[in-house]
Short mmCIF file of C-alpha atoms and ligand atoms in Angstrom, two decimals:
data_model
loop_
_atom_site.label_atom_id
_atom_site.label_comp_id
_atom_site.label_asym_id
_atom_site.label_seq_id
_atom_site.Cartn_x
_atom_site.Cartn_y
_atom_site.Cartn_z
CA MET A 1 4.23 22.92 -12.50
CA LEU A 2 1.36 20.94 -13.08
CA ASP A 3 1.01 21.37 -17.24
CA GLY A 4 -0.66 18.78 -18.65
CA LYS A 5 -1.87 17.14 -15.52
CA ASN A 6 -5.33 16.53 -14.97
CA ILE A 7 -6.50 17.17 -11.54
CA LEU A 8 -10.31 15.97 -9.96
CA ILE A 9 -11.54 17.72 -7.36
CA GLY A 10 -14.34 15.79 -5.26
CA ILE A 11 -16.12 18.09 -2.94
CA THR A 12 -18.32 16.74 -0.21
CA GLY A 13 -20.93 18.70 1.76
CA GLY A 14 -18.72 20.21 4.51
CA ILE A 15 -18.14 23.93 5.57
CA ALA A 16 -14.62 24.01 4.24
CA ALA A 17 -15.88 23.24 0.57
CA TYR A 18 -15.64 27.07 0.40
CA LYS A 19 -11.85 27.00 0.62
CA ILE A 20 -11.37 24.56 -2.32
CA CYS A 21 -12.46 27.28 -4.55
CA GLU A 22 -8.72 28.53 -4.03
CA LEU A 23 -7.65 25.47 -4.31
CA ILE A 24 -8.86 25.21 -7.81
CA ARG A 25 -6.97 28.49 -8.61
CA MET A 26 -3.83 27.44 -6.92
CA TYR A 27 -3.61 24.07 -9.14
CA LYS A 28 -5.25 26.13 -12.46
CA ARG A 29 -2.28 28.62 -11.93
CA SER A 30 0.09 25.82 -12.27
CA GLY A 31 -1.08 24.95 -15.48
CA ALA A 32 -3.35 21.73 -14.54
CA ASN A 33 -6.87 21.00 -15.78
CA VAL A 34 -9.37 20.72 -13.25
CA ARG A 35 -12.43 19.10 -12.95
CA VAL A 36 -14.73 19.21 -10.07
CA ILE A 37 -17.30 16.76 -8.65
CA CYS A 38 -19.34 17.78 -5.93
CA THR A 39 -21.82 15.69 -3.61
CA PRO A 40 -25.47 16.88 -3.69
CA ASN A 41 -24.67 18.42 -0.29
CA ALA A 42 -21.83 20.26 -0.46
CA LEU A 43 -23.97 22.70 -3.24
CA ASN A 44 -25.38 24.06 0.04
CA PHE A 45 -21.92 25.83 0.64
CA VAL A 46 -20.63 26.85 -2.49
CA THR A 47 -22.32 27.16 -5.94
CA LYS A 48 -21.94 25.13 -9.04
CA LEU A 49 -21.55 28.66 -11.07
CA THR A 50 -18.48 29.47 -8.71
CA LEU A 51 -16.80 25.88 -9.33
CA GLN A 52 -17.60 25.92 -12.94
CA ASN A 53 -16.09 29.46 -13.62
CA LEU A 54 -12.93 28.78 -11.49
CA SER A 55 -12.36 25.16 -13.37
CA GLN A 56 -13.60 26.49 -16.10
CA ASN A 57 -14.86 23.15 -16.84
CA GLU A 58 -18.58 21.52 -16.29
CA VAL A 59 -19.07 20.55 -12.84
CA GLY A 60 -20.10 16.52 -12.17
CA ILE A 61 -22.76 15.94 -9.61
CA GLU A 62 -25.58 13.76 -11.63
CA GLU A 63 -24.57 10.07 -12.01
CA PHE A 64 -26.49 9.15 -14.79
CA SER A 65 -26.35 12.73 -16.80
CA ILE A 66 -24.30 11.14 -19.22
CA SER A 67 -22.80 13.52 -21.80
CA ASP A 68 -21.04 10.67 -24.42
CA PHE A 69 -21.26 6.89 -24.63
CA LYS A 70 -19.17 6.30 -21.41
CA PRO A 71 -20.92 6.41 -18.20
CA GLU A 72 -20.07 9.59 -16.09
CA HIS A 73 -18.22 7.91 -13.65
CA ILE A 74 -15.87 6.00 -15.62
CA SER A 75 -14.71 9.21 -17.92
CA PHE A 76 -14.15 10.92 -14.96
CA ALA A 77 -12.25 8.37 -14.00
CA ASP A 78 -10.30 7.34 -16.76
CA GLU A 79 -9.73 11.28 -17.24
CA ALA A 80 -7.52 12.15 -14.69
CA ASP A 81 -4.12 11.85 -13.22
CA ILE A 82 -4.99 12.36 -9.36
CA MET A 83 -7.95 12.69 -7.81
CA VAL A 84 -8.37 15.07 -4.39
CA ILE A 85 -11.05 14.85 -2.24
CA ALA A 86 -11.28 17.81 0.03
CA PRO A 87 -13.14 18.37 2.36
CA ALA A 88 -14.09 14.93 3.10
CA THR A 89 -16.61 14.60 4.93
CA ALA A 90 -17.12 11.70 7.85
CA ASN A 91 -20.25 10.90 5.67
CA THR A 92 -18.66 10.29 2.39
CA ILE A 93 -15.48 8.96 4.12
CA GLY A 94 -17.74 6.02 5.24
CA LYS A 95 -19.35 5.10 1.81
CA VAL A 96 -15.79 5.12 0.00
CA ALA A 97 -14.04 2.76 2.62
CA ASN A 98 -17.06 0.32 2.35
CA GLY A 99 -17.41 0.70 -1.07
CA ILE A 100 -20.60 2.09 -1.46
CA CYS A 101 -21.52 4.27 -4.72
CA ASP A 102 -24.80 6.23 -4.20
CA ASN A 103 -23.54 9.29 -5.99
CA LEU A 104 -20.92 10.49 -9.17
CA LEU A 105 -18.28 11.45 -6.62
CA THR A 106 -18.52 7.92 -4.90
CA SER A 107 -18.71 5.73 -7.87
CA VAL A 108 -15.88 7.65 -9.50
CA VAL A 109 -13.95 6.88 -6.52
CA CYS A 110 -14.79 3.32 -6.37
CA ALA A 111 -13.51 3.47 -10.16
CA PHE A 112 -10.58 5.43 -9.54
CA ARG A 113 -7.18 3.41 -10.02
CA LYS A 114 -5.05 6.36 -9.72
CA PRO A 115 -3.43 8.47 -6.27
CA ILE A 116 -6.11 9.26 -4.25
CA ILE A 117 -5.58 12.27 -1.83
CA ILE A 118 -8.24 12.89 0.81
CA ALA A 119 -8.43 15.80 3.17
CA PRO A 120 -11.04 15.01 5.89
CA ALA A 121 -12.62 18.39 8.06
CA MET A 122 -15.33 17.67 10.66
CA ASN A 123 -16.11 18.29 14.37
CA CYS A 124 -13.85 16.60 16.48
CA GLY A 125 -16.08 14.36 18.27
CA MET A 126 -16.91 13.08 14.82
CA TRP A 127 -13.00 13.01 13.74
CA GLU A 128 -12.58 10.60 17.04
CA ASN A 129 -15.49 8.61 16.51
CA ILE A 130 -13.97 5.16 16.02
CA PHE A 131 -16.17 4.27 13.30
CA VAL A 132 -14.54 6.96 11.52
CA GLN A 133 -11.13 6.25 12.54
CA ASN A 134 -11.41 2.84 11.14
CA ASN A 135 -12.84 3.94 8.23
CA ILE A 136 -10.05 6.30 7.82
CA ASP A 137 -7.41 2.99 8.83
CA LYS A 138 -9.31 1.17 5.74
CA LEU A 139 -8.58 4.00 3.40
CA SER A 140 -5.05 4.62 4.36
CA ALA A 141 -4.86 0.60 4.13
CA ALA A 142 -6.07 0.81 0.47
CA GLY A 143 -2.96 3.00 -0.34
CA MET A 144 -4.86 6.29 -0.43
CA CYS A 145 -3.25 9.53 0.82
CA ILE A 146 -4.91 10.93 3.81
CA MET A 147 -3.91 14.59 4.83
CA GLU A 148 -4.89 14.63 8.72
CA PRO A 149 -7.19 17.38 9.81
CA GLU A 150 -5.66 20.11 11.95
CA GLU A 151 -6.38 21.21 15.38
CA GLY A 152 -8.03 24.87 15.74
CA PHE A 153 -11.18 26.43 16.15
CA LEU A 154 -13.80 24.86 14.09
CA ALA A 155 -16.84 26.39 12.49
CA CYS A 156 -19.19 24.22 14.59
CA GLY A 157 -17.68 26.94 17.80
CA SER A 158 -15.61 23.79 19.15
CA ASN A 159 -12.05 23.44 19.44
CA GLY A 160 -10.51 20.69 17.99
CA VAL A 161 -9.04 18.32 15.78
CA GLY A 162 -11.12 18.68 12.80
CA ARG A 163 -9.99 21.55 10.43
CA LEU A 164 -9.65 20.95 6.79
CA CYS A 165 -5.23 20.85 6.39
CA SER A 166 -4.14 23.81 4.70
CA LEU A 167 -4.55 24.48 1.05
CA ASP A 168 -0.41 24.71 1.01
CA LYS A 169 0.01 20.84 2.48
CA ILE A 170 -2.65 19.84 -0.03
CA TYR A 171 -0.88 21.47 -3.21
CA GLU A 172 2.24 20.30 -2.31
CA LYS A 173 1.13 16.44 -1.72
CA THR A 174 -0.34 16.62 -5.07
CA VAL A 175 2.78 18.17 -7.20
CA GLU A 176 4.58 15.31 -5.20
CA PHE A 177 2.35 12.62 -6.52
CA LEU A 178 2.18 13.99 -9.97
CA LYS A 179 5.91 15.08 -10.26
CA GLN A 180 6.85 11.49 -8.75
CA LYS A 181 9.40 10.21 -11.35
CA LYS A 182 7.82 6.93 -13.07
CA TYR A 183 11.51 5.32 -13.03
CA LEU A 184 10.46 1.89 -12.38
CA SER A 185 8.04 1.65 -15.37
CA GLY A 186 8.81 -1.24 -17.36
CA LYS A 187 9.76 -3.01 -14.18
CA LYS A 188 8.42 -6.09 -12.82
CA PHE A 189 8.10 -6.40 -9.30
CA VAL A 190 7.12 -9.51 -7.25
CA ILE A 191 6.62 -8.62 -3.54
CA THR A 192 5.52 -11.00 -0.79
CA ALA A 193 3.80 -10.20 2.48
CA GLY A 194 2.12 -11.34 6.02
CA GLY A 195 2.78 -14.75 7.89
CA THR A 196 2.17 -17.72 5.98
CA ILE A 197 -1.08 -19.75 7.45
CA GLU A 198 0.10 -23.48 8.38
CA ALA A 199 -3.15 -25.31 8.59
CA ILE A 200 -3.07 -28.45 11.68
CA ASP A 201 -7.19 -29.72 10.45
CA SER A 202 -9.96 -28.32 9.17
CA VAL A 203 -10.29 -25.62 11.91
CA ARG A 204 -7.16 -24.38 13.09
CA TYR A 205 -3.68 -23.22 12.20
CA ILE A 206 -0.26 -22.25 13.24
CA SER A 207 0.90 -18.64 11.92
CA ASN A 208 2.61 -15.95 13.21
CA TYR A 209 2.02 -11.96 13.97
CA SER A 210 3.66 -10.73 10.94
CA SER A 211 1.03 -7.76 9.52
CA GLY A 212 2.21 -7.48 6.15
CA LYS A 213 2.64 -4.05 6.55
CA MET A 214 5.94 -3.44 5.26
CA GLY A 215 5.86 -5.90 2.15
CA ILE A 216 2.80 -3.64 1.42
CA ALA A 217 4.53 -0.39 2.00
CA LEU A 218 7.36 -1.99 -0.47
CA ALA A 219 4.38 -2.74 -2.97
CA ASP A 220 2.79 0.75 -3.12
CA ILE A 221 5.48 2.73 -3.55
CA ALA A 222 7.00 0.50 -6.19
CA PHE A 223 3.43 1.14 -7.94
CA GLU A 224 3.63 4.72 -7.00
CA MET A 225 7.20 4.72 -8.96
CA GLY A 226 5.35 2.89 -12.26
CA ALA A 227 6.41 -0.59 -11.48
CA ASP A 228 4.24 -3.31 -12.91
CA VAL A 229 3.29 -5.06 -8.96
CA THR A 230 2.65 -8.36 -8.23
CA LEU A 231 1.90 -8.48 -4.36
CA ILE A 232 1.49 -12.47 -3.16
CA THR A 233 0.32 -12.06 0.43
CA THR A 234 -1.70 -13.93 3.11
CA VAL A 235 -3.21 -10.33 3.91
CA ASP A 236 -6.74 -9.29 2.97
CA THR A 237 -6.61 -6.27 0.91
CA GLU A 238 -7.65 -4.31 -1.91
CA LYS A 239 -4.81 -2.46 -4.23
CA PRO A 240 -5.08 -0.91 -7.65
CA TYR A 241 -2.28 -3.49 -8.69
CA ARG A 242 -2.30 -6.88 -8.92
CA ILE A 243 -2.86 -9.42 -6.00
CA ILE A 244 -2.43 -13.03 -5.14
CA ARG A 245 -3.60 -14.36 -2.14
CA VAL A 246 -2.62 -17.32 -0.52
CA LYS A 247 -2.03 -18.77 2.83
CA SER A 248 0.63 -21.31 3.22
CA ALA A 249 4.01 -21.18 2.32
CA PHE A 250 3.51 -24.11 -0.02
CA ASP A 251 0.94 -22.19 -1.58
CA MET A 252 3.71 -19.04 -1.56
CA LYS A 253 6.22 -20.58 -3.32
CA SER A 254 4.19 -21.92 -6.04
CA ALA A 255 2.71 -18.29 -6.45
CA VAL A 256 6.57 -16.83 -6.40
CA GLU A 257 8.25 -19.39 -8.36
CA ALA A 258 5.25 -18.92 -11.19
CA GLU A 259 6.40 -15.04 -11.35
CA PHE A 260 10.00 -15.96 -11.55
CA ASP A 261 10.56 -15.78 -15.33
CA LYS A 262 8.79 -12.29 -15.51
CA ALA A 263 10.35 -10.56 -12.42
CA ASP A 264 13.00 -8.17 -12.44
CA TYR A 265 13.16 -7.77 -8.49
CA ILE A 266 11.57 -10.43 -5.95
CA ILE A 267 11.39 -8.96 -2.64
CA MET A 268 10.49 -11.63 -0.03
CA ALA A 269 8.80 -9.63 2.84
CA ALA A 270 6.87 -12.42 4.05
CA ALA A 271 7.18 -13.86 7.26
CA VAL A 272 6.88 -17.85 5.97
CA ALA A 273 6.62 -20.45 8.68
CA ASP A 274 9.92 -22.59 8.95
CA TYR A 275 7.46 -25.95 9.88
CA ARG A 276 4.16 -27.29 8.88
CA ALA A 277 2.19 -29.81 10.75
CA LYS A 278 3.17 -32.95 9.10
CA ASN A 279 -0.16 -34.30 8.65
CA ILE A 280 -3.11 -31.90 8.13
CA ALA A 281 -6.19 -33.73 9.49
CA ASP A 282 -9.22 -33.02 7.34
CA HIS A 283 -11.86 -32.64 10.33
CA LYS A 284 -12.00 -31.21 13.19
CA LEU A 285 -9.57 -33.02 15.56
CA LYS A 286 -11.58 -33.86 18.80
CA LYS A 287 -10.39 -33.22 22.44
CA THR A 288 -9.23 -36.24 24.33
CA ASP A 289 -8.73 -36.71 27.76
CA ALA A 290 -5.04 -36.72 28.00
CA GLU A 291 -3.53 -33.62 29.34
CA THR A 292 -1.08 -32.82 26.72
CA PHE A 293 -1.21 -32.53 22.93
CA SER A 294 0.99 -32.83 20.33
CA VAL A 295 1.13 -31.61 16.52
CA GLU A 296 4.45 -33.37 14.71
CA PHE A 297 5.94 -30.42 12.42
CA VAL A 298 8.31 -31.01 9.31
CA LYS A 299 9.96 -28.32 7.52
CA ASN A 300 9.00 -26.21 5.30
CA PRO A 301 10.81 -25.38 1.76
CA ASP A 302 13.15 -22.11 1.75
CA ILE A 303 11.38 -20.17 -0.64
CA LEU A 304 13.96 -17.77 -0.72
CA LYS A 305 17.20 -19.65 -1.09
CA GLY A 306 14.83 -21.90 -3.70
CA LEU A 307 14.67 -18.48 -5.94
CA PHE A 308 18.94 -18.27 -5.60
CA GLU A 309 19.13 -21.36 -6.75
CA LEU A 310 16.59 -21.10 -9.94
CA LYS A 311 18.78 -17.85 -10.52
CA THR A 312 22.07 -19.91 -10.45
CA ASN A 313 20.58 -22.27 -12.68
CA ALA A 314 19.12 -19.85 -14.98
CA LEU A 315 22.27 -18.20 -15.66
CA SER A 316 24.57 -21.15 -15.69
CA ASN A 317 22.43 -22.77 -18.52
CA CYS A 318 22.22 -19.66 -20.42
CA SER A 319 26.37 -19.18 -20.61
CA GLY A 320 27.11 -16.69 -23.26
CA GLN A 321 23.62 -15.69 -23.78
CA SER A 322 23.55 -11.50 -22.98
CA ALA A 323 19.59 -11.47 -22.82
CA ILE A 324 18.85 -13.82 -20.19
CA LYS A 325 16.67 -12.30 -17.35
CA SER A 326 17.43 -12.77 -13.59
CA PRO A 327 16.04 -11.18 -10.81
CA ILE A 328 17.29 -8.83 -8.26
CA ILE A 329 16.49 -10.64 -4.96
CA VAL A 330 15.89 -9.23 -1.95
CA GLY A 331 15.39 -10.89 1.49
CA PHE A 332 14.07 -9.79 4.96
CA CYS A 333 15.82 -10.99 8.05
CA ALA A 334 13.60 -10.81 11.31
CA GLU A 335 15.83 -11.27 14.41
CA SER A 336 15.29 -10.50 18.38
CA GLU A 337 18.55 -10.89 18.66
CA ASN A 338 22.41 -10.53 17.53
CA LEU A 339 20.53 -8.65 14.52
CA ILE A 340 23.94 -7.49 12.31
CA GLU A 341 25.55 -10.88 13.14
CA ASN A 342 22.55 -13.11 12.35
CA ALA A 343 21.73 -11.13 8.77
CA LYS A 344 25.52 -11.79 7.58
CA GLU A 345 25.05 -15.49 8.29
CA LYS A 346 21.56 -15.67 6.57
CA ILE A 347 22.87 -13.55 3.48
CA SER A 348 25.53 -16.11 2.65
CA LYS A 349 23.59 -18.87 3.72
CA LYS A 350 20.32 -18.07 1.51
CA GLY A 351 22.61 -16.33 -1.35
CA CYS A 352 20.12 -13.41 -1.48
CA ASP A 353 21.34 -9.98 -3.72
CA TYR A 354 19.90 -7.78 -0.48
CA LEU A 355 18.68 -8.50 3.15
CA ILE A 356 17.07 -5.96 4.90
CA ALA A 357 17.54 -6.73 8.33
CA ASN A 358 14.89 -5.63 11.28
CA ASP A 359 14.82 -6.34 14.83
CA ILE A 360 11.55 -7.46 15.72
CA SER A 361 12.02 -7.20 19.74
CA ARG A 362 11.72 -3.72 19.57
CA LYS A 363 8.07 -2.45 20.37
CA ASP A 364 8.45 0.89 18.41
CA ILE A 365 9.29 -0.56 14.85
CA GLY A 366 8.71 -3.98 13.29
CA PHE A 367 5.97 -6.40 12.86
CA SER A 368 2.47 -4.58 13.66
CA SER A 369 3.83 -1.14 14.05
CA ASP A 370 3.53 1.41 11.31
CA TYR A 371 7.33 2.32 11.77
CA ASN A 372 10.72 0.32 10.90
CA GLU A 373 14.41 0.77 11.40
CA VAL A 374 16.57 -1.72 9.11
CA THR A 375 19.90 -2.30 8.05
CA ILE A 376 20.54 -3.47 4.03
CA LEU A 377 23.28 -5.70 3.96
CA LYS A 378 24.51 -6.09 0.17
CA LYS A 379 25.94 -9.52 -1.03
CA ASP A 380 29.36 -7.74 -1.63
CA GLY A 381 29.11 -7.19 2.39
CA THR A 382 28.96 -3.36 2.62
CA MET A 383 25.85 -2.21 4.73
CA LYS A 384 23.44 0.77 5.15
CA HIS A 385 21.66 2.03 7.90
CA LEU A 386 18.26 3.15 7.61
CA PRO A 387 17.03 5.35 10.81
CA ARG A 388 13.45 4.53 12.27
CA ALA A 389 10.88 6.01 9.82
CA SER A 390 7.37 5.36 8.63
CA LYS A 391 7.50 1.95 6.64
CA ARG A 392 6.66 4.07 3.57
CA GLU A 393 9.71 6.08 3.91
CA ILE A 394 11.63 3.20 4.75
CA ALA A 395 10.17 1.06 1.66
CA THR A 396 11.00 4.42 -0.50
CA LYS A 397 14.95 3.99 0.64
CA ILE A 398 14.69 0.23 -0.09
CA ILE A 399 13.12 0.36 -3.30
CA GLU A 400 16.06 3.51 -4.28
CA GLU A 401 18.72 1.36 -2.64
CA ILE A 402 18.15 -1.87 -4.47
CA TYR A 403 17.27 -0.36 -8.11
CA GLU A 404 19.91 -0.62 -10.79
N1 LIG B 1 12.06 -17.86 4.35
C1 LIG B 1 11.30 -18.18 3.09
N2 LIG B 1 10.94 -19.44 3.39
C2 LIG B 1 11.31 -19.85 4.46
C3 LIG B 1 11.53 -19.06 5.53
C4 LIG B 1 12.15 -17.68 5.17
O1 LIG B 1 11.54 -17.71 1.96
N3 LIG B 1 10.77 -21.01 4.59
C5 LIG B 1 12.54 -16.06 3.88
C6 LIG B 1 12.00 -14.80 4.22
O2 LIG B 1 10.78 -14.46 4.10
C7 LIG B 1 12.85 -14.05 4.62
C8 LIG B 1 14.07 -14.68 4.67
O3 LIG B 1 14.15 -16.23 4.71
O4 LIG B 1 13.11 -12.87 3.09
C9 LIG B 1 14.68 -14.92 5.87
O5 LIG B 1 13.33 -15.05 6.81
P1 LIG B 1 13.38 -15.22 8.29
O6 LIG B 1 12.42 -15.79 9.18
O7 LIG B 1 14.12 -13.73 8.97
O8 LIG B 1 15.00 -16.45 8.56
P2 LIG B 1 14.47 -17.85 8.61
O9 LIG B 1 15.08 -18.43 7.62
O10 LIG B 1 13.09 -18.29 8.59
O11 LIG B 1 15.79 -18.60 10.07
P3 LIG B 1 15.52 -18.19 11.66
O12 LIG B 1 13.68 -18.53 11.65
O13 LIG B 1 15.79 -19.18 12.18
O14 LIG B 1 15.51 -17.10 11.59
#
């Protein structure tokens, strides 16, 4: 099943380290080439000789034992198709989440640009710790796959959540990543995410509650399916693909239009502000004695509508030429009432190929939730409802639907 695949396992210093010997065997039985890196503490629980024998490869521990002309952490990162860190201790999770590279394993993760699976295992109190949870959120937001620990009797004697998830689950997830069809390879996706930020003066702005999670999930999935992804976003995020940071609707418009000619798909998942302040003060506006304060707003350009106009112009200027590239344009439609009715009106007004309608009035889906439920409208008038699921699952289905 895993013939020709290179799996890099990172073992950190937790009692569950002994279980990873069996995981190595499972990968090897499937035909994978397995390399192992250990933190120095991991060797308190499992020996280098055992890991070496099972993986049939030298085990990496020291960062500066350079075997060839490339630093060890770069050659490990280059070689592997996937990295699996199991068990991942709270200590290593904290280091990875904060970009600390103080041993070979953490340096490799920092340089790694392919899928990373992290399987934490620790005492239940540590797992529930707010800082550990914040670090887990950071890793997950950076696109790493977290295999949540399970509940049960822990090696420290307590009962709770913290036990390494089953090796079968880790194995299946690895196969899922490695077998993922890269059917978007060669396709360029431009995706926007997050709410735009419209300045009022040098210290104040207006924006909206959009978290950017849906757009980022779309970018992650397109990237995992092999696409060349550019994410244009107001959200501060680190990803293994190209990110263009913007603030205002105007910035976003220029960034998206600059990518237009190269794109096969443009997905406008951003919540673009409809208005901006007419005059932006270049200093902090002072409080006055008046009880009210007004800012005059003017309309922002409609980026999505503009893309349709660019597409129409490009197509009409090239009549007769068959090789004209015109991206598939996908819009989002955030509504708090009359979802489908408003979405139908928007798709015809904006002229996009697909419109993804979501109900932002529901608390269990939408804006900052990790879940969504949407209806995909196509320009031919047909519709497809996607029931409530994680934003990653919804993103996968949207991409499958729009991919032609
Ligand atoms: N959009 C855009 N430029 C704007 C406003 C919206 O490109 N100035 C895009 C959004 O990224 C989204 C789609 O248009 O893909 C619909 O956005 P939405 O906020 O639902 O609709 P609006 O056009 O802003 O209309 P309204 O606020 O009245 O619902």
